[in-house]
């Protein structure tokens, strides 16, 4: 039995924040879960994927966040408690239905997790999704610890059903990926059979209907505003004339800093967990008892601006400081030391940062740039395309581990915006330059956001080559399934939809399916596609080696090594491929047998035929 199911009420366990969210949702009786995987939220969806095999809750990896939200909306409209999981940039994809779902509302409780990523650990931007609450008029809850995440998400479902609105549950990386002691609660009975009640006058958003629904949303917002002002998730700790307003993980940093600085009994702290609608009345009460207030929050000055507005409306003239005073940055993730220094500076404390630990006597850590894995089939695809299409061709790329084709020596990424953008931007660049453009997209990303771009390319007769890097999984976020995956090896009954069938169905006539490690056949396909006027698609099909190992589809039988008697040290293997298995021993190119997976690509590239196979049993 899954560990999140077998632990009983009252027991304690050390959990990852994402695991605590899953447990809390289970205790809330969640029955329907949809998602598109993305760091830092991936462990939530992975856990529900496993749990769906042991319970009667429904789970799916949807093709993208918009689809996930729309599928979830259907379930919530039918009365089921529904969870929709995505990272912060995924909310941009889901924003279209989200804005109107706020009008239509829900019957069963619906929680939308937005996992924000300050410092861009694995994202293309670090947007602050609290502004989606302002844009949509939806409530936002923000936990400050894994333990609170478990408890708060249950309240989020109750709040959603009370208001009949989706609730945004905003986390940040430090909450998702921190561990903490969590006390388990009782599981609520899961209701998995829903009922949809027809009411076109309130559920079909024609303009005449939506005018009414917008008024109803404003009324719900007013109720949510009153609830935020009275919420137990918004509380004051400590006493004192000076004050601090904070939220999320910053609250934990603030409390540690006050303890370290000896200020715990002298400064009052208002923690906002129900952060939207902004609890203006509560904040005004807090401000009336203070002579100065510091706002501590990551990313944008959302609370700081709202606090200033609340003070002005109440006629209060106390000093309110934060990012606008240069005490904190709008950039990147906070850390305890940064918050401690900012608080000390604001409150005029003599504070000297602890001396860093002396590491001068330790050897310098070798730099390790991000790189494609040893034996990654994308490397041979990039190598061949660059060889045939040349360095002057423009290569728009997409979101996935293959984005690492950006790194030298491959340098096969010239433009990137978001999921699914490679084919669309390639169309624009090709049309503008009059040259055939080559776009790269992963298999999961193709189903997520690439289809519409390809339809545009076919319909408008753009001169582009799309290369679908089909490694049979969603590799970057942890090997989740998608519509193109053969799920038989993992024991799940899903219909596999092959990218080449979809491509032909969309009207592409010049289609190739090749194994990228066969360099001659790959070269022939790229040459033919580059010579074709119009849209071409190459499906470069080879399973991700790490995924193959994980599902028992890979057995290592041989590795390669350099025959030093043949090698003339031209180093094409290093300068053109740069597989991490290569290294230099003094001046000689060597291959690490522990990293080599025996893919044989380097042996085809070597002009001296000096890279030769060795059976594992023959290694000396």
Coordinates of C-alpha atoms in Angstrom, one line a residue:
X1 CA 0.0 0.0 0.0
X2 CA 1.1 3.5 -0.8
X3 CA 2.7 5.2 2.3
X4 CA 0.4 8.1 2.0
X5 CA -2.6 5.8 2.4
X6 CA -1.4 3.4 5.1
X7 CA -0.4 6.0 7.7
X8 CA -3.3 6.5 10.1
X9 CA -4.8 9.6 11.6
X10 CA -2.7 11.0 14.4
X11 CA 0.6 9.5 13.2
X12 CA 3.5 11.8 12.3
X13 CA 5.8 11.4 9.3
X14 CA 8.6 13.4 7.7
X15 CA 7.2 14.5 4.4
X16 CA 8.1 16.6 1.4
X17 CA 5.9 19.6 1.0
X18 CA 4.4 18.1 -2.2
X19 CA 3.7 14.8 -0.3
X20 CA 2.0 16.8 2.4
X21 CA -0.2 18.4 -0.2
X22 CA -1.2 15.0 -1.6
X23 CA -2.0 13.7 1.9
X24 CA -4.1 16.8 2.7
X25 CA -6.1 16.4 -0.6
X26 CA -6.7 12.8 0.2
X27 CA -8.0 13.7 3.7
X28 CA -10.2 16.3 2.0
X29 CA -11.8 13.5 -0.1
X30 CA -10.4 14.5 -3.5
X31 CA -11.9 12.3 -6.2
X32 CA -10.6 13.7 -9.5
X33 CA -7.0 14.9 -10.2
X34 CA -5.6 16.3 -13.5
X35 CA -2.3 17.9 -14.3
X36 CA 0.5 18.6 -16.7
X37 CA 3.8 17.8 -14.9
X38 CA 6.3 20.6 -14.2
X39 CA 8.9 21.4 -11.5
X40 CA 8.4 22.2 -8.7
X41 CA 4.9 20.5 -8.7
X42 CA 5.9 17.1 -10.3
X43 CA 5.9 15.0 -7.1
X44 CA 2.3 15.8 -6.5
X45 CA 1.1 14.4 -9.8
X46 CA 3.5 11.4 -9.6
X47 CA 2.1 10.5 -6.3
X48 CA -1.5 10.7 -7.6
X49 CA -0.5 8.6 -10.6
X50 CA 0.6 5.8 -8.2
X51 CA -2.4 6.3 -5.9
X52 CA -4.9 6.0 -8.7
X53 CA -3.8 2.3 -9.1
X54 CA -4.8 1.6 -5.5
X55 CA -7.9 3.8 -5.0
X56 CA -11.0 4.8 -6.9
X57 CA -9.9 8.4 -7.5
X58 CA -9.4 9.4 -11.1
X59 CA -6.1 10.8 -12.3
X60 CA -4.8 11.8 -15.6
X61 CA -1.7 13.5 -17.1
X62 CA -3.5 15.8 -19.5
X63 CA -2.0 17.0 -22.7
X64 CA -1.5 20.5 -21.3
X65 CA -2.6 22.7 -18.4
X66 CA -5.5 24.2 -20.3
X67 CA -6.8 20.7 -21.0
X68 CA -6.2 19.7 -17.4
X69 CA -8.2 22.7 -16.1
X70 CA -11.0 22.1 -18.6
X71 CA -11.3 18.4 -17.7
X72 CA -11.2 19.3 -14.1
X73 CA -13.8 21.9 -14.5
X74 CA -16.2 19.3 -16.0
X75 CA -15.7 17.1 -13.0
X76 CA -16.1 20.0 -10.5
X77 CA -19.3 21.1 -12.4
X78 CA -20.6 17.5 -11.8
X79 CA -20.0 17.9 -8.0
X80 CA -16.7 16.0 -7.5
X81 CA -13.9 17.4 -5.4
X82 CA -11.2 18.1 -8.0
X83 CA -7.6 19.0 -7.9
X84 CA -5.7 20.5 -10.9
X85 CA -1.9 20.7 -10.6
X86 CA 0.5 22.8 -12.6
X87 CA 3.6 24.9 -12.3
X88 CA 3.4 28.7 -12.5
X89 CA 4.0 29.1 -16.2
X90 CA 1.3 26.4 -16.8
X91 CA -1.3 28.8 -15.4
X92 CA -0.5 31.0 -18.4
X93 CA -1.6 28.1 -20.6
X94 CA -4.7 27.5 -18.5
X95 CA -5.5 31.2 -18.1
X96 CA -8.1 31.3 -20.8
X97 CA -10.5 28.8 -19.3
X98 CA -9.6 29.9 -15.7
X99 CA -10.8 33.4 -16.3
X100 CA -14.2 32.2 -17.5
X101 CA -14.5 29.4 -15.0
X102 CA -14.4 32.1 -12.3
X103 CA -17.7 33.3 -13.8
X104 CA -19.3 29.8 -14.1
X105 CA -18.0 28.6 -10.8
X106 CA -18.1 25.0 -9.5
X107 CA -20.3 22.6 -7.7
X108 CA -17.7 20.3 -6.1
X109 CA -14.7 21.9 -4.4
X110 CA -12.0 22.7 -6.9
X111 CA -8.4 23.6 -6.0
X112 CA -5.9 24.8 -8.6
X113 CA -2.3 24.4 -7.5
X114 CA 0.1 27.0 -8.9
X115 CA 3.7 26.0 -8.0
X116 CA 5.8 29.2 -8.4
X117 CA 9.5 29.0 -9.0
X118 CA 11.5 31.9 -7.5
X119 CA 15.1 31.9 -8.8
X120 CA 14.0 29.9 -11.9
X121 CA 15.5 26.6 -10.8
X122 CA 13.7 24.9 -13.7
X123 CA 11.6 27.5 -15.5
X124 CA 11.8 30.1 -18.2
X125 CA 10.6 32.9 -15.9
X126 CA 9.8 33.6 -12.3
X127 CA 6.4 35.3 -12.5
X128 CA 4.4 35.9 -9.3
X129 CA 1.0 34.2 -9.7
X130 CA -0.7 36.1 -6.9
X131 CA -1.6 38.5 -9.7
X132 CA -3.8 35.8 -11.2
X133 CA -6.0 36.1 -8.1
X134 CA -6.4 39.8 -8.8
X135 CA -7.1 39.2 -12.5
X136 CA -9.6 36.5 -12.0
X137 CA -11.1 37.6 -8.6
X138 CA -10.4 34.1 -7.3
X139 CA -9.3 33.4 -3.7
X140 CA -5.6 32.5 -3.0
X141 CA -4.3 30.4 -0.1
X142 CA -0.5 30.2 0.6
X143 CA 1.0 27.8 3.1
X144 CA 4.3 28.5 5.0
X145 CA 5.3 24.9 5.8
X146 CA 4.6 21.3 4.7
X147 CA 2.5 20.7 7.8
X148 CA 0.4 23.8 7.1
X149 CA 0.1 22.7 3.4
X150 CA -1.6 19.5 4.5
X151 CA -4.1 21.4 6.7
X152 CA -4.6 24.4 4.4
X153 CA -5.5 22.4 1.3
X154 CA -8.4 20.8 3.1
X155 CA -9.7 24.3 4.0
X156 CA -9.2 25.3 0.3
X157 CA -11.7 22.6 -0.8
X158 CA -14.2 23.7 1.9
X159 CA -13.7 27.4 0.9
X160 CA -14.2 26.5 -2.8
X161 CA -17.5 24.7 -2.0
X162 CA -18.6 27.5 0.2
X163 CA -18.0 30.2 -2.4
X164 CA -18.7 27.8 -5.4
X165 CA -15.5 29.2 -6.9
X166 CA -12.1 27.5 -7.8
X167 CA -9.4 28.3 -5.2
X168 CA -5.8 29.0 -6.2
X169 CA -3.4 27.2 -3.9
X170 CA -0.1 29.0 -4.4
X171 CA 3.2 27.3 -3.3
X172 CA 6.8 28.1 -4.0
X173 CA 9.7 25.8 -4.6
X174 CA 10.9 26.0 -1.0
X175 CA 7.5 24.8 0.2
X176 CA 7.2 22.1 -2.5
X177 CA 10.7 20.7 -1.9
X178 CA 11.2 21.2 1.9
X179 CA 10.7 18.4 4.4
X180 CA 8.8 18.8 7.6
X181 CA 7.0 16.7 10.3
X182 CA 3.4 16.3 9.3
X183 CA 0.6 15.0 11.6
X184 CA -1.9 13.0 9.6
X185 CA -5.6 13.6 9.9
X186 CA -8.7 11.5 9.2
X187 CA -9.7 10.6 5.6
X188 CA -13.0 12.1 4.4
X189 CA -15.1 9.7 2.4
X190 CA -14.4 10.1 -1.3
X191 CA -17.4 10.7 -3.6
X192 CA -16.5 9.5 -7.1
X193 CA -19.9 9.6 -8.8
X194 CA -21.1 13.0 -9.8
X195 CA -24.2 14.5 -11.4
X196 CA -24.3 17.4 -13.9
X197 CA -27.4 19.6 -13.6
X198 CA -28.2 21.5 -16.7
X199 CA -28.6 25.2 -16.3
X200 CA -27.7 27.0 -19.6
X201 CA -28.8 30.3 -18.2
X202 CA -25.9 30.2 -15.8
X203 CA -23.4 27.8 -17.4
X204 CA -23.3 28.7 -21.1
X205 CA -21.2 31.9 -21.2
X206 CA -23.0 33.8 -24.0
X207 CA -22.5 37.5 -23.6
X208 CA -26.0 38.0 -22.0
X209 CA -25.3 35.2 -19.5
X210 CA -21.8 36.4 -18.7
X211 CA -23.0 39.9 -17.9
X212 CA -25.1 38.3 -15.1
X213 CA -22.3 35.9 -14.1
X214 CA -19.8 38.8 -13.7
X215 CA -22.1 40.5 -11.2
X216 CA -22.4 37.2 -9.4
X217 CA -18.6 36.9 -9.3
X218 CA -18.3 40.3 -7.7
X219 CA -20.8 39.3 -5.0
X220 CA -18.7 36.1 -4.4
X221 CA -15.6 38.2 -4.2
X222 CA -17.2 40.4 -1.6
X223 CA -18.0 37.3 0.5
X224 CA -14.4 36.0 0.0
X225 CA -13.1 39.4 1.2
X226 CA -15.0 39.1 4.4
X227 CA -13.8 35.5 4.9
X228 CA -10.1 36.6 4.3
X229 CA -10.4 39.2 7.0
X230 CA -11.6 36.6 9.5
X231 CA -9.6 33.6 8.3
X232 CA -7.5 31.7 10.8
X233 CA -4.8 31.5 8.1
X234 CA -4.2 35.2 8.7
X235 CA -2.8 35.7 12.2
X236 CA -0.6 37.8 14.3
X237 CA 2.4 36.5 16.3
X238 CA 4.1 38.6 18.9
X239 CA 3.6 42.2 20.2
X240 CA 5.2 45.5 19.6
X241 CA 4.9 48.9 18.0
X242 CA 7.0 47.9 15.0
X243 CA 5.5 45.2 12.7
X244 CA 6.2 42.9 9.8
X245 CA 3.7 41.6 7.2
X246 CA 4.8 38.5 5.5
X247 CA 3.6 35.3 3.7
X248 CA 4.6 31.8 2.5
X249 CA 8.1 30.6 3.2
X250 CA 9.2 34.2 4.0
X251 CA 7.2 33.8 7.3
X252 CA 9.5 31.0 8.4
X253 CA 12.6 33.1 7.5
X254 CA 11.1 36.1 9.4
X255 CA 10.4 34.1 12.6
X256 CA 13.9 32.6 12.5
X257 CA 15.5 36.0 12.0
X258 CA 13.6 37.6 14.9
X259 CA 14.7 34.8 17.1
X260 CA 18.3 35.2 16.0
X261 CA 18.3 39.0 16.4
X262 CA 16.6 38.9 19.8
X263 CA 13.5 40.7 18.5
X264 CA 10.8 38.1 19.0
X265 CA 9.1 39.8 21.9
X266 CA 9.4 43.3 20.4
X267 CA 8.0 43.0 16.9
X268 CA 4.5 41.9 15.9
X269 CA 4.2 39.7 12.8
X270 CA 1.1 39.5 10.6
X271 CA 1.2 36.3 8.5
X272 CA -1.1 36.3 5.5
X273 CA -2.1 32.7 4.3
X274 CA -5.4 33.7 2.8
X275 CA -3.7 36.4 0.7
X276 CA -6.4 37.2 -1.9
X277 CA -8.8 39.0 -1.7
X278 CA -6.3 41.1 0.2
X279 CA -7.6 41.3 3.8
X280 CA -7.6 45.0 3.9
X281 CA -9.6 45.5 7.1
X282 CA -7.4 43.1 9.0
X283 CA -4.3 44.8 7.8
X284 CA -5.7 48.2 8.7
X285 CA -6.3 47.0 12.2
X286 CA -2.8 45.7 12.4
X287 CA -1.3 49.0 11.1
X288 CA -3.2 51.1 13.6
X289 CA -1.2 49.6 16.4
X290 CA 2.2 50.1 14.7
X291 CA 4.6 52.9 14.2
X292 CA 6.4 51.3 11.3
X293 CA 5.9 48.2 9.2
X294 CA 8.2 46.1 7.0
X295 CA 6.7 43.9 4.3
X296 CA 8.7 40.7 3.6
X297 CA 7.7 38.8 0.5
X298 CA 9.4 37.1 -2.4
X299 CA 9.1 38.3 -6.0
X300 CA 6.7 41.1 -6.7
X301 CA 5.6 43.8 -4.1
X302 CA 2.0 42.5 -4.1
X303 CA 1.4 42.8 -0.4
X304 CA 3.5 46.0 -0.1
X305 CA 1.4 47.8 -2.6
X306 CA -1.9 46.6 -1.1
X307 CA -0.7 47.5 2.4
X308 CA 0.2 51.1 1.3
X309 CA -3.2 51.4 -0.4
X310 CA -5.0 50.1 2.8
X311 CA -3.0 52.6 4.9
X312 CA -3.9 55.5 2.7
X313 CA -7.6 54.6 2.7
X314 CA -7.6 54.5 6.5
X315 CA -5.7 57.8 6.7
X316 CA -2.7 56.2 8.4
X317 CA 0.7 57.8 7.9
X318 CA 3.1 55.3 9.3
X319 CA 6.2 54.3 7.5
X320 CA 5.7 51.1 5.3
X321 CA 8.9 49.7 3.8
X322 CA 9.9 46.7 1.6
X323 CA 11.1 46.4 -1.9
X324 CA 10.5 50.0 -2.9
X325 CA 13.0 51.0 -0.2
X326 CA 15.7 48.7 -1.6
X327 CA 15.6 46.4 1.5
X328 CA 14.6 43.4 -0.6
X329 CA 14.8 42.5 -4.2
X330 CA 12.1 41.6 -6.8
X331 CA 14.6 39.1 -8.1
X332 CA 15.1 35.5 -7.1
X333 CA 14.3 33.4 -4.1
X334 CA 14.9 34.7 -0.5
X335 CA 17.0 32.8 2.1
X336 CA 17.2 33.1 5.9
X337 CA 20.4 35.2 5.8
X338 CA 19.0 37.7 3.3
X339 CA 15.9 38.2 5.4
X340 CA 17.9 38.5 8.6
X341 CA 20.0 41.2 7.1
X342 CA 17.1 43.1 5.7
X343 CA 15.2 43.1 9.0
X344 CA 18.4 44.2 10.9
X345 CA 18.9 47.1 8.4
X346 CA 15.3 48.3 8.7
X347 CA 15.2 48.2 12.4
X348 CA 18.7 49.9 12.8
X349 CA 20.3 46.9 14.5
X350 CA 24.0 46.4 14.6
X351 CA 24.2 43.1 12.7
X352 CA 27.2 41.4 11.4
X353 CA 26.6 38.5 9.1
X354 CA 28.2 35.3 10.3
X355 CA 31.6 34.6 8.7
X356 CA 31.4 32.1 5.9
X357 CA 32.9 28.7 6.6
X358 CA 36.5 28.6 5.5
X359 CA 36.8 26.5 2.5
X360 CA 40.2 27.7 1.2
X361 CA 41.8 24.4 2.2
X362 CA 39.3 22.4 0.2
X363 CA 39.8 21.5 -3.4
X364 CA 37.8 23.6 -5.8
X365 CA 34.6 21.9 -7.0
X366 CA 34.9 21.2 -10.7
X367 CA 32.4 23.1 -12.7
X368 CA 29.7 21.0 -14.2
X369 CA 27.7 22.7 -16.9
X370 CA 24.2 21.2 -17.7
X371 CA 24.5 18.6 -20.4
X372 CA 22.6 15.9 -22.2
X373 CA 23.0 12.5 -20.5
X374 CA 25.5 10.0 -21.7
X375 CA 24.0 8.1 -24.7
X376 CA 21.1 10.6 -25.0
X377 CA 19.6 10.0 -28.5
X378 CA 19.0 13.8 -28.9
X379 CA 22.8 14.3 -29.2
X380 CA 23.0 12.2 -32.4
X381 CA 19.9 14.0 -33.8
X382 CA 21.5 17.4 -33.2
X383 CA 24.8 16.2 -34.6
X384 CA 23.3 15.0 -37.8
X385 CA 21.0 17.9 -38.4
X386 CA 23.8 20.4 -37.8
X387 CA 26.0 18.4 -40.2
X388 CA 23.4 18.5 -43.0
X389 CA 21.5 21.8 -42.4
X390 CA 24.6 23.7 -41.4
X391 CA 25.3 26.3 -38.7
X392 CA 23.6 29.1 -40.6
X393 CA 20.2 27.5 -40.4
X394 CA 18.0 28.9 -37.6
X395 CA 16.9 26.4 -35.0
X396 CA 14.0 27.4 -32.8
X397 CA 13.7 25.0 -29.8
X398 CA 11.2 24.2 -27.1
X399 CA 10.8 23.3 -23.4
X400 CA 12.4 20.0 -22.3
X401 CA 15.7 18.3 -21.6
X402 CA 16.6 18.8 -25.3
X403 CA 16.8 22.5 -24.6
X404 CA 20.3 21.6 -23.4
X405 CA 21.2 21.3 -27.1
X406 CA 21.8 25.0 -26.5
X407 CA 25.2 24.1 -25.0
X408 CA 28.4 23.8 -26.9
X409 CA 29.6 22.1 -29.0
X410 CA 26.1 21.3 -30.3
X411 CA 24.7 24.9 -30.1
X412 CA 21.4 23.8 -31.6
X413 CA 19.0 26.3 -30.0
X414 CA 18.5 29.8 -31.4
X415 CA 15.1 30.9 -30.1
X416 CA 12.8 29.8 -27.3
X417 CA 9.6 31.3 -25.8
X418 CA 7.4 28.7 -24.2
X419 CA 5.8 25.2 -24.5
X420 CA 5.0 24.6 -28.2
X421 CA 6.5 27.8 -29.5
X422 CA 9.2 26.2 -31.6
X423 CA 7.1 25.3 -34.7
X424 CA 5.2 28.6 -34.6
X425 CA 8.3 30.8 -34.3
X426 CA 10.0 28.7 -37.0
X427 CA 7.2 29.6 -39.3
X428 CA 7.6 33.3 -38.6
X429 CA 11.4 33.2 -39.0
X430 CA 11.2 31.1 -42.2
X431 CA 8.6 33.5 -43.8
X432 CA 10.7 36.5 -42.8
X433 CA 14.0 35.2 -44.0
X434 CA 12.9 33.2 -47.0
X435 CA 14.9 30.2 -45.7
X436 CA 13.9 26.8 -44.5
X437 CA 13.9 26.8 -40.7
X438 CA 14.4 23.7 -38.4
X439 CA 12.4 23.5 -35.2
X440 CA 12.9 21.0 -32.4
X441 CA 10.2 19.8 -30.1
X442 CA 9.9 16.9 -27.6
X443 CA 7.1 14.2 -27.9
X444 CA 5.3 15.4 -24.7
X445 CA 5.6 19.0 -25.7
X446 CA 4.4 18.2 -29.2
X447 CA 1.1 16.9 -27.7
X448 CA 1.1 19.8 -25.1
X449 CA 1.4 22.8 -27.4
X450 CA 2.8 21.8 -30.8
X451 CA -0.3 20.7 -32.6
X452 CA -1.8 24.1 -33.3
X453 CA 1.5 25.5 -34.6
X454 CA 1.9 22.6 -36.9
X455 CA -1.7 23.1 -38.2
X456 CA -0.7 26.7 -38.9
X457 CA 2.4 25.6 -40.7
X458 CA 0.5 23.3 -43.0
X459 CA -2.4 25.6 -43.7
X460 CA -0.2 28.6 -44.5
X461 CA 2.3 26.5 -46.4
X462 CA 5.4 27.5 -44.4
X463 CA 8.8 26.2 -45.4
X464 CA 9.8 24.5 -42.1
X465 CA 11.2 21.2 -40.9
X466 CA 9.9 20.0 -37.5
X467 CA 11.9 17.4 -35.7
X468 CA 10.0 15.6 -33.0
X469 CA 12.5 14.3 -30.5
X470 CA 10.4 11.2 -29.4
X471 CA 12.1 9.6 -26.4
X472 CA 8.9 7.8 -25.3
X473 CA 8.3 9.8 -22.1
X474 CA 8.2 13.2 -20.5
X475 CA 11.8 13.0 -19.5
X476 CA 12.6 16.3 -18.0
X477 CA 10.1 16.3 -15.2
X478 CA 10.5 12.7 -14.2
X479 CA 9.3 10.2 -16.9
X480 CA 5.6 10.8 -16.8
X481 CA 3.3 9.4 -19.4
X482 CA 1.7 11.3 -22.3
X483 CA -0.6 10.3 -25.2
X484 CA 2.4 9.1 -27.3
X485 CA 3.8 6.7 -24.6
X486 CA 3.5 3.0 -24.8
X487 CA 2.2 2.3 -21.3
X488 CA 2.2 -1.5 -21.6
X489 CA 5.6 -1.9 -19.8
X490 CA 4.3 0.0 -16.8
X491 CA 1.0 -1.9 -16.6
X492 CA -1.4 0.9 -17.5
X493 CA -4.1 0.5 -20.1
X494 CA -3.9 3.7 -22.2
X495 CA -4.3 4.2 -26.0
X496 CA -0.9 5.1 -27.6
X497 CA -1.1 7.9 -30.2
X498 CA 1.9 7.9 -32.4
X499 CA 3.2 11.4 -33.4
X500 CA 3.7 10.3 -37.0
X501 CA 0.0 9.4 -37.3
X502 CA -1.0 12.7 -35.9
X503 CA 1.3 14.6 -38.2
X504 CA 0.0 12.9 -41.3
X505 CA -3.6 13.5 -40.0
X506 CA -2.8 17.2 -39.8
X507 CA -1.9 17.2 -43.5
X508 CA 1.9 16.9 -43.5
X509 CA 2.9 14.8 -46.5
X510 CA 6.7 14.8 -46.1
X511 CA 7.1 12.6 -43.0
X512 CA 10.1 10.4 -41.8
X513 CA 10.4 8.1 -38.8
X514 CA 14.1 7.3 -38.1
X515 CA 16.3 6.0 -35.3
X516 CA 18.8 8.8 -34.7
X517 CA 21.7 6.5 -33.7
X518 CA 21.7 5.2 -37.2
X519 CA 23.6 8.2 -38.5
X520 CA 23.5 7.3 -42.2
X521 CA 19.7 6.9 -42.2
X522 CA 19.3 10.0 -40.2
X523 CA 21.4 11.9 -42.6
X524 CA 19.4 10.7 -45.5
X525 CA 16.1 11.8 -43.9
X526 CA 17.4 15.2 -43.0
X527 CA 18.8 15.8 -46.6
X528 CA 15.4 14.8 -48.1
X529 CA 13.5 16.9 -45.7
X530 CA 15.7 20.0 -46.2
X531 CA 15.2 19.6 -50.0
X532 CA 11.5 19.5 -49.7
X533 CA 9.7 22.8 -50.2
X534 CA 7.0 23.2 -47.5
X535 CA 6.4 21.4 -44.2
X536 CA 8.4 18.3 -43.4
X537 CA 8.4 16.3 -40.1
X538 CA 11.1 13.9 -38.9
X539 CA 10.1 11.8 -35.9
X540 CA 13.5 11.0 -34.3
X541 CA 12.4 7.9 -32.3
X542 CA 14.6 6.4 -29.5
X543 CA 13.7 5.7 -25.9
X544 CA 15.3 7.8 -23.2
X545 CA 18.0 5.6 -21.7
X546 CA 17.2 6.6 -18.1
X547 CA 13.5 5.8 -18.7
X548 CA 14.4 2.5 -20.4
X549 CA 16.4 1.5 -17.3
X550 CA 13.6 2.5 -15.0
X551 CA 11.0 0.3 -16.7
X552 CA 13.4 -2.6 -17.3
X553 CA 13.7 -2.1 -21.1
X554 CA 17.5 -1.6 -21.2
X555 CA 20.3 -4.1 -20.6
X556 CA 23.9 -2.9 -20.9
X557 CA 25.8 -5.5 -22.8
X558 CA 28.8 -3.6 -24.1
X559 CA 30.6 -0.3 -23.8
X560 CA 33.1 1.5 -26.1
X561 CA 36.7 2.4 -25.6
X562 CA 39.3 4.2 -27.6
X563 CA 41.9 2.1 -29.4
X564 CA 44.9 4.3 -28.7
X565 CA 46.9 2.5 -31.4
X566 CA 44.4 3.8 -34.1
X567 CA 43.5 7.1 -32.5
X568 CA 45.3 10.2 -34.1
X569 CA 43.8 12.5 -31.5
X570 CA 41.6 14.5 -33.9
X571 CA 39.0 14.6 -31.1
X572 CA 35.9 14.7 -33.3
X573 CA 34.2 12.7 -30.6
X574 CA 34.9 15.5 -28.1
X575 CA 34.5 18.5 -30.4
X576 CA 31.3 17.4 -32.2
X577 CA 29.5 15.2 -29.7
X578 CA 30.9 15.9 -26.2
X579 CA 29.2 12.9 -24.6
X580 CA 29.8 13.1 -20.8
X581 CA 31.4 9.6 -21.0
X582 CA 34.5 11.1 -22.7
X583 CA 37.4 12.5 -20.7
X584 CA 41.0 13.4 -21.2
X585 CA 43.8 11.4 -19.4
X586 CA 46.7 13.7 -19.9
X587 CA 46.4 14.2 -23.7
X588 CA 44.5 11.0 -24.6
X589 CA 40.8 10.7 -25.1
X590 CA 39.3 8.1 -22.9
X591 CA 35.8 6.7 -22.3
X592 CA 34.4 6.1 -18.8
X593 CA 32.9 2.6 -19.0
X594 CA 30.5 3.4 -16.1
X595 CA 28.9 6.2 -18.0
X596 CA 29.0 4.7 -21.5
X597 CA 25.8 2.9 -22.4
X598 CA 27.0 1.4 -25.6
X599 CA 24.9 3.5 -28.0
X600 CA 27.7 3.3 -30.7
X601 CA 27.2 6.9 -32.0
X602 CA 30.7 8.0 -31.3
X603 CA 32.1 5.0 -33.2
X604 CA 30.3 6.2 -36.3
X605 CA 31.7 9.7 -35.9
X606 CA 35.3 8.8 -35.4
X607 CA 37.1 9.1 -38.8
X608 CA 39.9 6.7 -37.7
X609 CA 37.5 4.0 -36.5
X610 CA 39.4 4.1 -33.2
X611 CA 36.3 3.8 -31.0
X612 CA 35.5 0.1 -30.7
X613 CA 33.0 -2.0 -28.7
X614 CA 34.0 -4.2 -25.7
X615 CA 31.8 -6.7 -24.1
X616 CA 31.3 -6.0 -20.4
X617 CA 32.9 -9.3 -19.5
X618 CA 36.1 -8.4 -21.5
X619 CA 36.8 -5.2 -19.6
X620 CA 40.2 -5.3 -17.9

